[in-house]
PDB file of N, CA, C and O in Angstrom:
ATOM      1  N   VAL A  66     115.146  94.581  92.295  1.00 82.00           N
ATOM      2  CA  VAL A  66     115.441  93.856  91.072  1.00 82.00           C
ATOM      3  C   VAL A  66     115.233  92.359  91.326  1.00 82.00           C
ATOM      4  O   VAL A  66     115.651  91.837  92.355  1.00 82.00           O
ATOM      5  N   ALA A  67     114.603  91.721  90.394  1.00 88.00           N
ATOM      6  CA  ALA A  67     114.378  90.280  90.509  1.00 88.00           C
ATOM      7  C   ALA A  67     115.694  89.534  90.307  1.00 88.00           C
ATOM      8  O   ALA A  67     116.452  89.838  89.401  1.00 88.00           O
ATOM      9  N   GLU A  68     115.946  88.563  91.176  1.00 93.00           N
ATOM     10  CA  GLU A  68     117.181  87.787  91.110  1.00 93.00           C
ATOM     11  C   GLU A  68     116.896  86.385  90.581  1.00 93.00           C
ATOM     12  O   GLU A  68     115.930  85.739  90.994  1.00 93.00           O
ATOM     13  N   ASP A  69     117.786  85.940  89.709  1.00 95.00           N
ATOM     14  CA  ASP A  69     117.680  84.596  89.145  1.00 95.00           C
ATOM     15  C   ASP A  69     117.802  83.568  90.260  1.00 95.00           C
ATOM     16  O   ASP A  69     118.724  83.615  91.073  1.00 95.00           O
ATOM     17  N   GLY A  70     116.838  82.673  90.328  1.00 94.00           N
ATOM     18  CA  GLY A  70     116.847  81.624  91.333  1.00 94.00           C
ATOM     19  C   GLY A  70     116.192  81.996  92.646  1.00 94.00           C
ATOM     20  O   GLY A  70     115.892  81.137  93.454  1.00 94.00           O
ATOM     21  N   LYS A  71     115.979  83.302  92.847  1.00 95.00           N
ATOM     22  CA  LYS A  71     115.308  83.755  94.073  1.00 95.00           C
ATOM     23  C   LYS A  71     113.880  84.210  93.774  1.00 95.00           C
ATOM     24  O   LYS A  71     112.963  83.886  94.513  1.00 95.00           O
ATOM     25  N   HIS A  72     113.725  84.974  92.702  1.00 94.00           N
ATOM     26  CA  HIS A  72     112.416  85.491  92.316  1.00 94.00           C
ATOM     27  C   HIS A  72     111.937  84.924  90.981  1.00 94.00           C
ATOM     28  O   HIS A  72     110.734  84.846  90.735  1.00 94.00           O
ATOM     29  N   VAL A  73     112.864  84.615  90.123  1.00 95.00           N
ATOM     30  CA  VAL A  73     112.573  84.134  88.759  1.00 95.00           C
ATOM     31  C   VAL A  73     113.641  83.135  88.343  1.00 95.00           C
ATOM     32  O   VAL A  73     114.674  83.014  88.995  1.00 95.00           O
ATOM     33  N   LEU A  74     113.389  82.462  87.247  1.00 96.00           N
ATOM     34  CA  LEU A  74     114.434  81.688  86.583  1.00 96.00           C
ATOM     35  C   LEU A  74     114.672  82.347  85.229  1.00 96.00           C
ATOM     36  O   LEU A  74     113.730  82.552  84.466  1.00 96.00           O
ATOM     37  N   VAL A  75     115.910  82.703  84.967  1.00 96.00           N
ATOM     38  CA  VAL A  75     116.257  83.394  83.733  1.00 96.00           C
ATOM     39  C   VAL A  75     116.767  82.382  82.718  1.00 96.00           C
ATOM     40  O   VAL A  75     117.576  81.508  83.043  1.00 96.00           O
ATOM     41  N   ALA A  76     116.265  82.518  81.489  1.00 97.00           N
ATOM     42  CA  ALA A  76     116.715  81.654  80.397  1.00 97.00           C
ATOM     43  C   ALA A  76     117.022  82.540  79.194  1.00 97.00           C
ATOM     44  O   ALA A  76     116.215  83.393  78.827  1.00 97.00           O
ATOM     45  N   ASN A  77     118.189  82.348  78.620  1.00 97.00           N
ATOM     46  CA  ASN A  77     118.619  83.185  77.503  1.00 97.00           C
ATOM     47  C   ASN A  77     118.390  82.551  76.144  1.00 97.00           C
ATOM     48  O   ASN A  77     118.649  83.183  75.126  1.00 97.00           O
ATOM     49  N   ASN A  78     117.935  81.316  76.138  1.00 98.00           N
ATOM     50  CA  ASN A  78     117.655  80.661  74.865  1.00 98.00           C
ATOM     51  C   ASN A  78     116.596  79.582  75.096  1.00 98.00           C
ATOM     52  O   ASN A  78     116.202  79.304  76.235  1.00 98.00           O
ATOM     53  N   ALA A  79     116.141  78.989  74.011  1.00 98.00           N
ATOM     54  CA  ALA A  79     115.051  78.011  74.092  1.00 98.00           C
ATOM     55  C   ALA A  79     115.428  76.798  74.941  1.00 98.00           C
ATOM     56  O   ALA A  79     114.611  76.299  75.719  1.00 98.00           O
ATOM     57  N   HIS A  80     116.648  76.328  74.812  1.00 98.00           N
ATOM     58  CA  HIS A  80     117.082  75.158  75.578  1.00 98.00           C
ATOM     59  C   HIS A  80     117.073  75.445  77.075  1.00 98.00           C
ATOM     60  O   HIS A  80     116.581  74.649  77.876  1.00 98.00           O
ATOM     61  N   ASP A  81     117.624  76.601  77.458  1.00 97.00           N
ATOM     62  CA  ASP A  81     117.646  76.973  78.872  1.00 97.00           C
ATOM     63  C   ASP A  81     116.230  77.188  79.403  1.00 97.00           C
ATOM     64  O   ASP A  81     115.934  76.847  80.553  1.00 97.00           O
ATOM     65  N   PHE A  82     115.365  77.750  78.573  1.00 98.00           N
ATOM     66  CA  PHE A  82     113.974  77.950  78.980  1.00 98.00           C
ATOM     67  C   PHE A  82     113.294  76.611  79.250  1.00 98.00           C
ATOM     68  O   PHE A  82     112.635  76.433  80.276  1.00 98.00           O
ATOM     69  N   ALA A  83     113.473  75.667  78.331  1.00 98.00           N
ATOM     70  CA  ALA A  83     112.877  74.344  78.506  1.00 98.00           C
ATOM     71  C   ALA A  83     113.424  73.670  79.766  1.00 98.00           C
ATOM     72  O   ALA A  83     112.672  73.057  80.529  1.00 98.00           O
ATOM     73  N   SER A  84     114.713  73.810  80.000  1.00 97.00           N
ATOM     74  CA  SER A  84     115.321  73.231  81.206  1.00 97.00           C
ATOM     75  C   SER A  84     114.741  73.860  82.471  1.00 97.00           C
ATOM     76  O   SER A  84     114.482  73.156  83.460  1.00 97.00           O
ATOM     77  N   ALA A  85     114.530  75.175  82.446  1.00 97.00           N
ATOM     78  CA  ALA A  85     113.963  75.857  83.608  1.00 97.00           C
ATOM     79  C   ALA A  85     112.530  75.400  83.867  1.00 97.00           C
ATOM     80  O   ALA A  85     112.141  75.180  85.022  1.00 97.00           O
ATOM     81  N   VAL A  86     111.751  75.228  82.808  1.00 97.00           N
ATOM     82  CA  VAL A  86     110.373  74.762  82.959  1.00 97.00           C
ATOM     83  C   VAL A  86     110.353  73.356  83.553  1.00 97.00           C
ATOM     84  O   VAL A  86     109.591  73.068  84.485  1.00 97.00           O
ATOM     85  N   ILE A  87     111.200  72.497  83.044  1.00 98.00           N
ATOM     86  CA  ILE A  87     111.276  71.126  83.574  1.00 98.00           C
ATOM     87  C   ILE A  87     111.711  71.142  85.033  1.00 98.00           C
ATOM     88  O   ILE A  87     111.159  70.416  85.870  1.00 98.00           O
ATOM     89  N   ARG A  88     112.676  71.983  85.332  1.00 97.00           N
ATOM     90  CA  ARG A  88     113.144  72.101  86.720  1.00 97.00           C
ATOM     91  C   ARG A  88     111.995  72.526  87.632  1.00 97.00           C
ATOM     92  O   ARG A  88     111.826  71.976  88.731  1.00 97.00           O
ATOM     93  N   LEU A  89     111.206  73.494  87.195  1.00 96.00           N
ATOM     94  CA  LEU A  89     110.066  73.947  87.991  1.00 96.00           C
ATOM     95  C   LEU A  89     109.020  72.855  88.154  1.00 96.00           C
ATOM     96  O   LEU A  89     108.405  72.721  89.209  1.00 96.00           O
ATOM     97  N   MET A  90     108.813  72.092  87.110  1.00 97.00           N
ATOM     98  CA  MET A  90     107.832  71.014  87.173  1.00 97.00           C
ATOM     99  C   MET A  90     108.244  69.954  88.187  1.00 97.00           C
ATOM    100  O   MET A  90     107.394  69.365  88.860  1.00 97.00           O
ATOM    101  N   LYS A  91     109.535  69.725  88.307  1.00 98.00           N
ATOM    102  CA  LYS A  91     110.040  68.672  89.185  1.00 98.00           C
ATOM    103  C   LYS A  91     110.287  69.121  90.620  1.00 98.00           C
ATOM    104  O   LYS A  91     110.317  68.293  91.526  1.00 98.00           O
ATOM    105  N   ASP A  92     110.479  70.415  90.835  1.00 97.00           N
ATOM    106  CA  ASP A  92     110.909  70.915  92.142  1.00 97.00           C
ATOM    107  C   ASP A  92     109.826  71.789  92.779  1.00 97.00           C
ATOM    108  O   ASP A  92     109.776  72.998  92.571  1.00 97.00           O
ATOM    109  N   GLU A  93     108.981  71.167  93.585  1.00 97.00           N
ATOM    110  CA  GLU A  93     107.881  71.886  94.224  1.00 97.00           C
ATOM    111  C   GLU A  93     108.384  72.963  95.178  1.00 97.00           C
ATOM    112  O   GLU A  93     107.809  74.059  95.258  1.00 97.00           O
ATOM    113  N   LYS A  94     109.457  72.680  95.897  1.00 97.00           N
ATOM    114  CA  LYS A  94     110.003  73.658  96.833  1.00 97.00           C
ATOM    115  C   LYS A  94     110.484  74.908  96.092  1.00 97.00           C
ATOM    116  O   LYS A  94     110.227  76.035  96.527  1.00 97.00           O
ATOM    117  N   LEU A  95     111.162  74.733  94.978  1.00 97.00           N
ATOM    118  CA  LEU A  95     111.623  75.863  94.172  1.00 97.00           C
ATOM    119  C   LEU A  95     110.427  76.658  93.650  1.00 97.00           C
ATOM    120  O   LEU A  95     110.430  77.895  93.704  1.00 97.00           O
ATOM    121  N   ARG A  96     109.411  75.959  93.161  1.00 97.00           N
ATOM    122  CA  ARG A  96     108.203  76.642  92.682  1.00 97.00           C
ATOM    123  C   ARG A  96     107.612  77.515  93.777  1.00 97.00           C
ATOM    124  O   ARG A  96     107.291  78.688  93.560  1.00 97.00           O
ATOM    125  N   GLN A  97     107.465  76.949  94.955  1.00 97.00           N
ATOM    126  CA  GLN A  97     106.864  77.687  96.067  1.00 97.00           C
ATOM    127  C   GLN A  97     107.735  78.876  96.461  1.00 97.00           C
ATOM    128  O   GLN A  97     107.219  79.953  96.748  1.00 97.00           O
ATOM    129  N   THR A  98     109.042  78.688  96.481  1.00 97.00           N
ATOM    130  CA  THR A  98     109.954  79.783  96.814  1.00 97.00           C
ATOM    131  C   THR A  98     109.827  80.922  95.819  1.00 97.00           C
ATOM    132  O   THR A  98     109.734  82.091  96.207  1.00 97.00           O
ATOM    133  N   LEU A  99     109.811  80.597  94.538  1.00 97.00           N
ATOM    134  CA  LEU A  99     109.685  81.635  93.508  1.00 97.00           C
ATOM    135  C   LEU A  99     108.342  82.347  93.612  1.00 97.00           C
ATOM    136  O   LEU A  99     108.262  83.569  93.454  1.00 97.00           O
ATOM    137  N   ILE A 100     107.288  81.598  93.881  1.00 97.00           N
ATOM    138  CA  ILE A 100     105.962  82.193  94.036  1.00 97.00           C
ATOM    139  C   ILE A 100     105.963  83.176  95.199  1.00 97.00           C
ATOM    140  O   ILE A 100     105.528  84.333  95.061  1.00 97.00           O
ATOM    141  N   GLU A 101     106.452  82.740  96.351  1.00 97.00           N
ATOM    142  CA  GLU A 101     106.433  83.586  97.544  1.00 97.00           C
ATOM    143  C   GLU A 101     107.325  84.811  97.380  1.00 97.00           C
ATOM    144  O   GLU A 101     106.915  85.937  97.702  1.00 97.00           O
ATOM    145  N   ASN A 102     108.537  84.615  96.889  1.00 97.00           N
ATOM    146  CA  ASN A 102     109.462  85.738  96.720  1.00 97.00           C
ATOM    147  C   ASN A 102     108.979  86.700  95.642  1.00 97.00           C
ATOM    148  O   ASN A 102     109.094  87.922  95.790  1.00 97.00           O
ATOM    149  N   GLY A 103     108.457  86.168  94.561  1.00 93.00           N
ATOM    150  CA  GLY A 103     107.929  87.018  93.497  1.00 93.00           C
ATOM    151  C   GLY A 103     106.750  87.837  93.974  1.00 93.00           C
ATOM    152  O   GLY A 103     106.644  89.031  93.676  1.00 93.00           O
ATOM    153  N   TYR A 104     105.865  87.235  94.733  1.00 94.00           N
ATOM    154  CA  TYR A 104     104.710  87.936  95.276  1.00 94.00           C
ATOM    155  C   TYR A 104     105.154  89.086  96.183  1.00 94.00           C
ATOM    156  O   TYR A 104     104.616  90.197  96.110  1.00 94.00           O
ATOM    157  N   LYS A 105     106.149  88.821  97.019  1.00 95.00           N
ATOM    158  CA  LYS A 105     106.651  89.866  97.919  1.00 95.00           C
ATOM    159  C   LYS A 105     107.196  91.052  97.127  1.00 95.00           C
ATOM    160  O   LYS A 105     106.942  92.209  97.478  1.00 95.00           O
ATOM    161  N   VAL A 106     107.966  90.775  96.089  1.00 93.00           N
ATOM    162  CA  VAL A 106     108.539  91.855  95.274  1.00 93.00           C
ATOM    163  C   VAL A 106     107.435  92.684  94.634  1.00 93.00           C
ATOM    164  O   VAL A 106     107.465  93.915  94.665  1.00 93.00           O
ATOM    165  N   VAL A 107     106.455  92.019  94.055  1.00 92.00           N
ATOM    166  CA  VAL A 107     105.360  92.737  93.405  1.00 92.00           C
ATOM    167  C   VAL A 107     104.590  93.570  94.426  1.00 92.00           C
ATOM    168  O   VAL A 107     104.287  94.742  94.185  1.00 92.00           O
ATOM    169  N   LYS A 108     104.300  92.998  95.566  1.00 93.00           N
ATOM    170  CA  LYS A 108     103.545  93.713  96.598  1.00 93.00           C
ATOM    171  C   LYS A 108     104.329  94.912  97.129  1.00 93.00           C
ATOM    172  O   LYS A 108     103.771  95.989  97.331  1.00 93.00           O
ATOM    173  N   GLU A 109     105.639  94.743  97.344  1.00 92.00           N
ATOM    174  CA  GLU A 109     106.465  95.812  97.901  1.00 92.00           C
ATOM    175  C   GLU A 109     106.737  96.931  96.903  1.00 92.00           C
ATOM    176  O   GLU A 109     106.902  98.083  97.295  1.00 92.00           O
ATOM    177  N   ARG A 110     106.780  96.623  95.622  1.00 91.00           N
ATOM    178  CA  ARG A 110     107.184  97.623  94.623  1.00 91.00           C
ATOM    179  C   ARG A 110     106.055  98.101  93.720  1.00 91.00           C
ATOM    180  O   ARG A 110     106.138  99.206  93.181  1.00 91.00           O
ATOM    181  N   TYR A 111     105.042  97.285  93.528  1.00 92.00           N
ATOM    182  CA  TYR A 111     104.055  97.604  92.499  1.00 92.00           C
ATOM    183  C   TYR A 111     102.608  97.575  92.987  1.00 92.00           C
ATOM    184  O   TYR A 111     101.689  97.626  92.179  1.00 92.00           O
ATOM    185  N   SER A 112     102.395  97.508  94.294  1.00 94.00           N
ATOM    186  CA  SER A 112     101.017  97.518  94.790  1.00 94.00           C
ATOM    187  C   SER A 112     100.412  98.897  94.536  1.00 94.00           C
ATOM    188  O   SER A 112     101.117  99.897  94.343  1.00 94.00           O
ATOM    189  N   MET A 113      99.106  98.973  94.554  1.00 95.00           N
ATOM    190  CA  MET A 113      98.427 100.237  94.318  1.00 95.00           C
ATOM    191  C   MET A 113      98.830 101.286  95.347  1.00 95.00           C
ATOM    192  O   MET A 113      99.014 102.457  95.009  1.00 95.00           O
ATOM    193  N   ASP A 114      99.011 100.874  96.593  1.00 95.00           N
ATOM    194  CA  ASP A 114      99.430 101.825  97.636  1.00 95.00           C
ATOM    195  C   ASP A 114     100.808 102.403  97.335  1.00 95.00           C
ATOM    196  O   ASP A 114     101.027 103.612  97.472  1.00 95.00           O
ATOM    197  N   VAL A 115     101.736 101.562  96.945  1.00 94.00           N
ATOM    198  CA  VAL A 115     103.097 102.020  96.640  1.00 94.00           C
ATOM    199  C   VAL A 115     103.085 102.949  95.438  1.00 94.00           C
ATOM    200  O   VAL A 115     103.693 104.025  95.458  1.00 94.00           O
ATOM    201  N   ILE A 116     102.384 102.563  94.396  1.00 96.00           N
ATOM    202  CA  ILE A 116     102.321 103.396  93.189  1.00 96.00           C
ATOM    203  C   ILE A 116     101.663 104.735  93.507  1.00 96.00           C
ATOM    204  O   ILE A 116     102.133 105.793  93.076  1.00 96.00           O
ATOM    205  N   THR A 117     100.581 104.712  94.276  1.00 97.00           N
ATOM    206  CA  THR A 117      99.885 105.947  94.647  1.00 97.00           C
ATOM    207  C   THR A 117     100.790 106.859  95.459  1.00 97.00           C
ATOM    208  O   THR A 117     100.880 108.062  95.193  1.00 97.00           O
ATOM    209  N   ASN A 118     101.494 106.298  96.428  1.00 96.00           N
ATOM    210  CA  ASN A 118     102.412 107.104  97.242  1.00 96.00           C
ATOM    211  C   ASN A 118     103.531 107.698  96.401  1.00 96.00           C
ATOM    212  O   ASN A 118     103.887 108.869  96.570  1.00 96.00           O
ATOM    213  N   ASN A 119     104.093 106.913  95.495  1.00 95.00           N
ATOM    214  CA  ASN A 119     105.161 107.413  94.627  1.00 95.00           C
ATOM    215  C   ASN A 119     104.653 108.517  93.704  1.00 95.00           C
ATOM    216  O   ASN A 119     105.337 109.520  93.490  1.00 95.00           O
ATOM    217  N   LEU A 120     103.478 108.341  93.165  1.00 96.00           N
ATOM    218  CA  LEU A 120     102.896 109.351  92.279  1.00 96.00           C
ATOM    219  C   LEU A 120     102.599 110.635  93.053  1.00 96.00           C
ATOM    220  O   LEU A 120     102.886 111.738  92.573  1.00 96.00           O
ATOM    221  N   ASN A 121     102.034 110.498  94.251  1.00 97.00           N
ATOM    222  CA  ASN A 121     101.775 111.677  95.076  1.00 97.00           C
ATOM    223  C   ASN A 121     103.065 112.425  95.395  1.00 97.00           C
ATOM    224  O   ASN A 121     103.113 113.654  95.322  1.00 97.00           O
ATOM    225  N   PHE A 122     104.114 111.698  95.741  1.00 96.00           N
ATOM    226  CA  PHE A 122     105.401 112.316  96.031  1.00 96.00           C
ATOM    227  C   PHE A 122     105.917 113.063  94.805  1.00 96.00           C
ATOM    228  O   PHE A 122     106.375 114.210  94.904  1.00 96.00           O
ATOM    229  N   LEU A 123     105.834 112.433  93.652  1.00 96.00           N
ATOM    230  CA  LEU A 123     106.299 113.058  92.411  1.00 96.00           C
ATOM    231  C   LEU A 123     105.511 114.323  92.108  1.00 96.00           C
ATOM    232  O   LEU A 123     106.090 115.372  91.797  1.00 96.00           O
ATOM    233  N   LEU A 124     104.206 114.243  92.195  1.00 96.00           N
ATOM    234  CA  LEU A 124     103.371 115.407  91.892  1.00 96.00           C
ATOM    235  C   LEU A 124     103.626 116.548  92.871  1.00 96.00           C
ATOM    236  O   LEU A 124     103.710 117.717  92.465  1.00 96.00           O
ATOM    237  N   LYS A 125     103.772 116.248  94.147  1.00 95.00           N
ATOM    238  CA  LYS A 125     104.069 117.289  95.128  1.00 95.00           C
ATOM    239  C   LYS A 125     105.426 117.922  94.855  1.00 95.00           C
ATOM    240  O   LYS A 125     105.595 119.137  94.982  1.00 95.00           O
ATOM    241  N   SER A 126     106.397 117.099  94.471  1.00 95.00           N
ATOM    242  CA  SER A 126     107.725 117.629  94.152  1.00 95.00           C
ATOM    243  C   SER A 126     107.664 118.555  92.947  1.00 95.00           C
ATOM    244  O   SER A 126     108.304 119.606  92.930  1.00 95.00           O
ATOM    245  N   LEU A 127     106.894 118.179  91.942  1.00 94.00           N
ATOM    246  CA  LEU A 127     106.757 119.021  90.752  1.00 94.00           C
ATOM    247  C   LEU A 127     106.048 120.330  91.076  1.00 94.00           C
ATOM    248  O   LEU A 127     106.425 121.385  90.563  1.00 94.00           O
ATOM    249  N   CYS A 128     105.050 120.282  91.933  1.00 95.00           N
ATOM    250  CA  CYS A 128     104.317 121.482  92.317  1.00 95.00           C
ATOM    251  C   CYS A 128     105.215 122.446  93.093  1.00 95.00           C
ATOM    252  O   CYS A 128     105.105 123.671  92.942  1.00 95.00           O
ATOM    253  N   ARG A 129     106.106 121.936  93.908  1.00 92.00           N
ATOM    254  CA  ARG A 129     107.022 122.778  94.685  1.00 92.00           C
ATOM    255  C   ARG A 129     108.002 123.499  93.789  1.00 92.00           C
ATOM    256  O   ARG A 129     108.450 124.597  94.116  1.00 92.00           O
ATOM    257  N   ARG A 130     108.350 122.919  92.683  1.00 86.00           N
ATOM    258  CA  ARG A 130     109.324 123.521  91.765  1.00 86.00           C
ATOM    259  C   ARG A 130     108.726 124.725  91.027  1.00 86.00           C
ATOM    260  O   ARG A 130     109.444 125.600  90.587  1.00 86.00           O
ATOM    261  N   ASN A 131     107.426 124.714  90.861  1.00 71.00           N
ATOM    262  CA  ASN A 131     106.793 125.807  90.087  1.00 71.00           C
ATOM    263  C   ASN A 131     106.279 126.884  90.946  1.00 71.00           C
ATOM    264  O   ASN A 131     105.870 127.139  91.852  1.00 71.00           O
TER     265      ASN A 131
END
């Protein structure tokens, strides 16, 4: 799960969204951290290899049931 401040910045309204954008514009270190952490999450959970392995596991499990 993506965490606020670690992988993403969460904003629940227009004002908070604008504040988050400004914060990102001003804070290069935060931008880089979010980029790196977000990339890791996507690669670990949603890469083609991960999706393929999960789908293969699911299909094999379904075949065993029948």
